[in-house]
PDB file of C-alpha atoms in Angstrom:
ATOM      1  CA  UNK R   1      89.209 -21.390 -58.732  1.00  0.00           C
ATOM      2  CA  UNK R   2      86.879 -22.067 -61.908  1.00  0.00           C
ATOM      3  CA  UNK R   3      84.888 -19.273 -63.746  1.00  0.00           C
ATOM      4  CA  UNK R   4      82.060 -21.202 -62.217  1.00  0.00           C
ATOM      5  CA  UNK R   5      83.027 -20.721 -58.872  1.00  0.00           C
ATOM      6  CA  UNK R   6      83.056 -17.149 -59.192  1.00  0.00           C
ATOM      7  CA  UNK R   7      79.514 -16.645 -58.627  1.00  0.00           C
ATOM      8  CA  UNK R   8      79.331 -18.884 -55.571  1.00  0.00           C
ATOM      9  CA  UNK R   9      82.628 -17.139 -53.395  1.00  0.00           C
ATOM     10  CA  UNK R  10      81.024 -13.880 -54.654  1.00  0.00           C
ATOM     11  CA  UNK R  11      77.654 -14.781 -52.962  1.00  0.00           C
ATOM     12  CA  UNK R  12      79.649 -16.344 -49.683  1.00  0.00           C
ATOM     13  CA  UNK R  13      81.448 -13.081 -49.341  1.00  0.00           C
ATOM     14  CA  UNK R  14      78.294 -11.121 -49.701  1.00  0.00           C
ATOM     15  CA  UNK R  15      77.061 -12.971 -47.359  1.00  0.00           C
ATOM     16  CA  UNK R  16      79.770 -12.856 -44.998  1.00  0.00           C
ATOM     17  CA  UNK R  17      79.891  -9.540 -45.342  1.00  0.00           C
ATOM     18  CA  UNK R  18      76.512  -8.710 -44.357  1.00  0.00           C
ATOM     19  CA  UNK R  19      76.497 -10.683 -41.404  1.00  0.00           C
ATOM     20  CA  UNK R  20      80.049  -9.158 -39.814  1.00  0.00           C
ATOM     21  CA  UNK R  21      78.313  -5.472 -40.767  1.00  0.00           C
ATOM     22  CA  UNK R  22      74.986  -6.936 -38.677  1.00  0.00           C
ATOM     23  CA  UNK R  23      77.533  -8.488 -35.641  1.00  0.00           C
ATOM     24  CA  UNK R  24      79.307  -5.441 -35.509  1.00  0.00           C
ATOM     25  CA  UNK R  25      76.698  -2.844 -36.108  1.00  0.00           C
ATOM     26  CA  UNK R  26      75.067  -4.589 -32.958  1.00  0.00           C
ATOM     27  CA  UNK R  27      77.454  -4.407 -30.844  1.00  0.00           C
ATOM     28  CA  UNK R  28      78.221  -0.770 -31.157  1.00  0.00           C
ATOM     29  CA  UNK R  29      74.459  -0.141 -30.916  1.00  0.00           C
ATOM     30  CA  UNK R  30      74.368  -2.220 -27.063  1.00  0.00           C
ATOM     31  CA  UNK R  31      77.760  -0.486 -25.792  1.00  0.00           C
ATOM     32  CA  UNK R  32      76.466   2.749 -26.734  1.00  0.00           C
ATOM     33  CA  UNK R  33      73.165   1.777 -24.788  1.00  0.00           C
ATOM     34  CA  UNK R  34      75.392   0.118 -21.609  1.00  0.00           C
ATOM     35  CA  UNK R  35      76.966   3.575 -21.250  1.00  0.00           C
ATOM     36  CA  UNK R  36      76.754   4.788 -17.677  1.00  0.00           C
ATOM     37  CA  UNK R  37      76.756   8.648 -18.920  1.00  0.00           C
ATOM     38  CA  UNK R  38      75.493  10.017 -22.509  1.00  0.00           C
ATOM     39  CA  UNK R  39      77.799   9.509 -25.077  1.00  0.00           C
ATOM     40  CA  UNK R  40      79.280  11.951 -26.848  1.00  0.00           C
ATOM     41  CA  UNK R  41      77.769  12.059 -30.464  1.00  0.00           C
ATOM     42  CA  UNK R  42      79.618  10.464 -33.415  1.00  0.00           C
ATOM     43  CA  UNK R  43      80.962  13.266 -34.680  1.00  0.00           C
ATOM     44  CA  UNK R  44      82.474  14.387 -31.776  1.00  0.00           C
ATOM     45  CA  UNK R  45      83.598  11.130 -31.022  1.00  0.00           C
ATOM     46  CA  UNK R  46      85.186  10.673 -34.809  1.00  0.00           C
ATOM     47  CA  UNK R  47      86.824  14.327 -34.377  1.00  0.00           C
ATOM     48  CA  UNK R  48      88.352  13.557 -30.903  1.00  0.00           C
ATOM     49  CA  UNK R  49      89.635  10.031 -31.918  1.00  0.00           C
ATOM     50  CA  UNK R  50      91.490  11.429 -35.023  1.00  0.00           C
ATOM     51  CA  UNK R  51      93.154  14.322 -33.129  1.00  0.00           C
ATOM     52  CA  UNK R  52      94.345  11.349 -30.835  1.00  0.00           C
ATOM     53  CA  UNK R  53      95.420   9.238 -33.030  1.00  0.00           C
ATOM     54  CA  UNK R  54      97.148  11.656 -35.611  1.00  0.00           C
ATOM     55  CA  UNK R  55      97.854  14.354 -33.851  1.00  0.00           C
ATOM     56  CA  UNK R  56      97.462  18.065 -35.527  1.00  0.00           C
ATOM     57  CA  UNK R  57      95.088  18.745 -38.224  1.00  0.00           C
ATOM     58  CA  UNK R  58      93.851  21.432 -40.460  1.00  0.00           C
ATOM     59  CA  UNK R  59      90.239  21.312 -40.369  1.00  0.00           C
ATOM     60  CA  UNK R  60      90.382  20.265 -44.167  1.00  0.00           C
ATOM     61  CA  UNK R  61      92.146  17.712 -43.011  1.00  0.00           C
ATOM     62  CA  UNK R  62      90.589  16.586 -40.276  1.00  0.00           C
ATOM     63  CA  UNK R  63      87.209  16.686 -42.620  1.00  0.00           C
ATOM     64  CA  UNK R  64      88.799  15.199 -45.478  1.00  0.00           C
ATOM     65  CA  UNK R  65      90.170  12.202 -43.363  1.00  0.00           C
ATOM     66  CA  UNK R  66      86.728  11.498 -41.401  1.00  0.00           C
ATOM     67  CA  UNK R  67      84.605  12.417 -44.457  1.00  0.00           C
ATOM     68  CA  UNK R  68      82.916  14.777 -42.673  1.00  0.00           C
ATOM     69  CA  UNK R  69      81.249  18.426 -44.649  1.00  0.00           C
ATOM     70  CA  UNK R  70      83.365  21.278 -43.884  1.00  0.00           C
ATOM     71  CA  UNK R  71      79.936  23.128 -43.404  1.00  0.00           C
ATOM     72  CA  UNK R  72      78.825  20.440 -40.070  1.00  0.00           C
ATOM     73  CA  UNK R  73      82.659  20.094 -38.964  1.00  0.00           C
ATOM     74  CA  UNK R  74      82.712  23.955 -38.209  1.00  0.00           C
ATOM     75  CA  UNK R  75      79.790  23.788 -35.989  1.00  0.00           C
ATOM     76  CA  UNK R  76      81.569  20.564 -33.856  1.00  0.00           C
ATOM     77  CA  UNK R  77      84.923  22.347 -34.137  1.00  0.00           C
ATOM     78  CA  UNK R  78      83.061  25.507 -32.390  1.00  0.00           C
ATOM     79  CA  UNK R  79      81.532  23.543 -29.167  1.00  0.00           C
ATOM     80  CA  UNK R  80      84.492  21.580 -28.981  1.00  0.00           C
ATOM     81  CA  UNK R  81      86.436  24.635 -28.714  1.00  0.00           C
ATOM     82  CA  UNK R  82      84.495  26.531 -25.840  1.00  0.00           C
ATOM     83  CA  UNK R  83      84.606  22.994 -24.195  1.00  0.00           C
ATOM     84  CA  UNK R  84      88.174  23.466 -24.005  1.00  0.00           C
ATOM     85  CA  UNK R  85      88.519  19.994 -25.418  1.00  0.00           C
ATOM     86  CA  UNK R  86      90.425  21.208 -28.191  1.00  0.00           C
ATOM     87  CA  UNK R  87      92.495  24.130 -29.132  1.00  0.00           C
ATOM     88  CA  UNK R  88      92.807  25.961 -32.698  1.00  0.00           C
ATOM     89  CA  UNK R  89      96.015  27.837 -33.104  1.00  0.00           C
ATOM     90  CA  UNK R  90      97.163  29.859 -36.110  1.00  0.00           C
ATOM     91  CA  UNK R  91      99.141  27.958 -39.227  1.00  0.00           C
ATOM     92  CA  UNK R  92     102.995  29.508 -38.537  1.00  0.00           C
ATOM     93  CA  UNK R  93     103.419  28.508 -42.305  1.00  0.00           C
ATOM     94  CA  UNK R  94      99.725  29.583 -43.499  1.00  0.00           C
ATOM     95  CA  UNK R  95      98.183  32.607 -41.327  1.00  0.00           C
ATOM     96  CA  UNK R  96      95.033  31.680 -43.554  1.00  0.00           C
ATOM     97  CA  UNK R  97      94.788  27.907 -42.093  1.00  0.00           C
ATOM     98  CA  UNK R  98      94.459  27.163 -38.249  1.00  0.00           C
ATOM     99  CA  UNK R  99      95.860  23.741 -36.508  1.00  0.00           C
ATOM    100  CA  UNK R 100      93.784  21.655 -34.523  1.00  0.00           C
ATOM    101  CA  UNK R 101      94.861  18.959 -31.389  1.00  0.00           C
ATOM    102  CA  UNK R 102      92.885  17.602 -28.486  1.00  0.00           C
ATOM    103  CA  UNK R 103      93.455  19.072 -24.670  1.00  0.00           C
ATOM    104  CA  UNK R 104      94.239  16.677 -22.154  1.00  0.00           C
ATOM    105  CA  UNK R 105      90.573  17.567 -21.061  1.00  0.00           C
ATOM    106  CA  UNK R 106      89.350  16.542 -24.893  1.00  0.00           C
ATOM    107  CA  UNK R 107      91.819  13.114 -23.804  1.00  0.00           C
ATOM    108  CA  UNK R 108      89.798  12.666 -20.652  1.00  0.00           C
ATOM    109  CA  UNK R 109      86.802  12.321 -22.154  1.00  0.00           C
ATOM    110  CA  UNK R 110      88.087  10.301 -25.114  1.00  0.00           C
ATOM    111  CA  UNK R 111      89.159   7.759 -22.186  1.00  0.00           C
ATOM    112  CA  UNK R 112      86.162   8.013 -20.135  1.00  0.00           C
ATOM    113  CA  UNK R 113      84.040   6.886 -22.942  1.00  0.00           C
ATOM    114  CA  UNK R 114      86.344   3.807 -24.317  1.00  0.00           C
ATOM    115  CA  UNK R 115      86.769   2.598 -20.682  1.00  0.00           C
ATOM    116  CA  UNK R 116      82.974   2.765 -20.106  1.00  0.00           C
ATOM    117  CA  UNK R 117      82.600   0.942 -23.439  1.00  0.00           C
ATOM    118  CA  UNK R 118      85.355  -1.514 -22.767  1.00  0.00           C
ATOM    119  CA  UNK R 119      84.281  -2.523 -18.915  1.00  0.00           C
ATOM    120  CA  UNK R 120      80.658  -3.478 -20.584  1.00  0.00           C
ATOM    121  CA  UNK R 121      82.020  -5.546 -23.334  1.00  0.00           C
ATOM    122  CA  UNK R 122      84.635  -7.283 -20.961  1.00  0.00           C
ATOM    123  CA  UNK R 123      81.668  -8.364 -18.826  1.00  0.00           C
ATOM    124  CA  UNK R 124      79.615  -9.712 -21.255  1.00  0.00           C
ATOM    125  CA  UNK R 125      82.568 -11.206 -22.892  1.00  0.00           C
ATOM    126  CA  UNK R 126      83.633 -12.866 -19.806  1.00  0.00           C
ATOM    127  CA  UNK R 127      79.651 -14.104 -19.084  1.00  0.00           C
ATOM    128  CA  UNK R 128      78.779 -15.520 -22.478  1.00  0.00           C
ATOM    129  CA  UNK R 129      82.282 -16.722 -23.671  1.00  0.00           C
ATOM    130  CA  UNK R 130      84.574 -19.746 -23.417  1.00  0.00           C
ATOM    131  CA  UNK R 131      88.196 -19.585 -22.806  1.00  0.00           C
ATOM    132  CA  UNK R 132      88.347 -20.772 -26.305  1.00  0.00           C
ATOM    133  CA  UNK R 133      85.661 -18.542 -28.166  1.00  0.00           C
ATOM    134  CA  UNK R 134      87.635 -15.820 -26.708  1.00  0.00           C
ATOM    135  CA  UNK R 135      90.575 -16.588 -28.500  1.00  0.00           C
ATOM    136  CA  UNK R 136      88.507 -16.983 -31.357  1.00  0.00           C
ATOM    137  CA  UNK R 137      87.049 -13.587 -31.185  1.00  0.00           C
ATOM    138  CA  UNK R 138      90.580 -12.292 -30.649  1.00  0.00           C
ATOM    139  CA  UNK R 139      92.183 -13.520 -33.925  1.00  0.00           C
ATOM    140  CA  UNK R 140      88.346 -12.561 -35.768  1.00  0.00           C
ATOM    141  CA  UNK R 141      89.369  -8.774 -34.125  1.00  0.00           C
ATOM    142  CA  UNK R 142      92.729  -9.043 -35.264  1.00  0.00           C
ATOM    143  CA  UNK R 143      91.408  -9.334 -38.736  1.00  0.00           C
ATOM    144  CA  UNK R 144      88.203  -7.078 -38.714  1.00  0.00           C
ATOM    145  CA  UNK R 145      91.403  -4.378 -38.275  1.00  0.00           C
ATOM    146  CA  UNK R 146      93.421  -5.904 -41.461  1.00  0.00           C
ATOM    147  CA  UNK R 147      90.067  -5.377 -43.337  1.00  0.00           C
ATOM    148  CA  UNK R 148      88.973  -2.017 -41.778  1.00  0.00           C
ATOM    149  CA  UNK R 149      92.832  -0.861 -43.065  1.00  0.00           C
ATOM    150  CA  UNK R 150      92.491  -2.112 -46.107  1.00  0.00           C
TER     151      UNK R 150
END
């Protein structure tokens, strides 16, 4: 690639860019509005999902890793608690610090939402998609997650 070229790829990946944010941004905005039941908000949603997905968590942790304020993670971490969807034990190592995980209840309603989610998007999928954009959109998900772990 020339110097001159520069500009050009910079402007196609701009570009690019702002038209995957628009594709995806949309499509979170209808599954969210295909839900059968009201979602739980995105907070709650990002809270439950890490606890999942990484297991234990300090909430310093658990706000430093979803880039959440400590100040509006206390308030989720309360409700969550008397909802019994997650428990907060003492730090064995740090009687100062507590440890967070999700209840099989917390789980539940992790799953309920995905599958509600999922069963609209496989529908729509299945109604406004070839065999072979399918595939397409497969290997485009495949990298949307190399790029979202970069």
């Amino acid at each position: 690639m020339t110097e001159l070229d520069a500009p050009a790829r910079a402007d196609e990946l701009a570009s690019l860019a702002r038209v995957v944010r628009e594709g995806v941004g949309r499509l979170n905005w209808r599954m969210r509005a295909e839900a059968d039941a009201p979602a739980p908000g995105p907070t709650v949603l990002a809270v439950l999902s890490r606890l999942y997905r990484g297991g234990t968590h300090t909430p310093g942790e658990l706000a430093e890793a979803e880039r959440i304020h400590p100040q509006s993670l206390t308030r989720v971490l309360a409700t969550l608690t008397s909802r019994e969807l997650i428990t907060r034990a003492p730090d064995p190592s740090d009687g100062r610090r507590s440890l967070l995980d999700i209840t099989a209840a917390g789980r539940a309603v992790l799953r309920e939402y995905s599958v509600q989610r999922e069963r609209w998007l496989a529908s729509a999928m299945d109604r406004s998609l070839s065999p072979t954009e399918q595939q397409l959109l497969r290997l485009a998900s495949e990298l949307l997650v190399r790029v979202a772990e970069a």
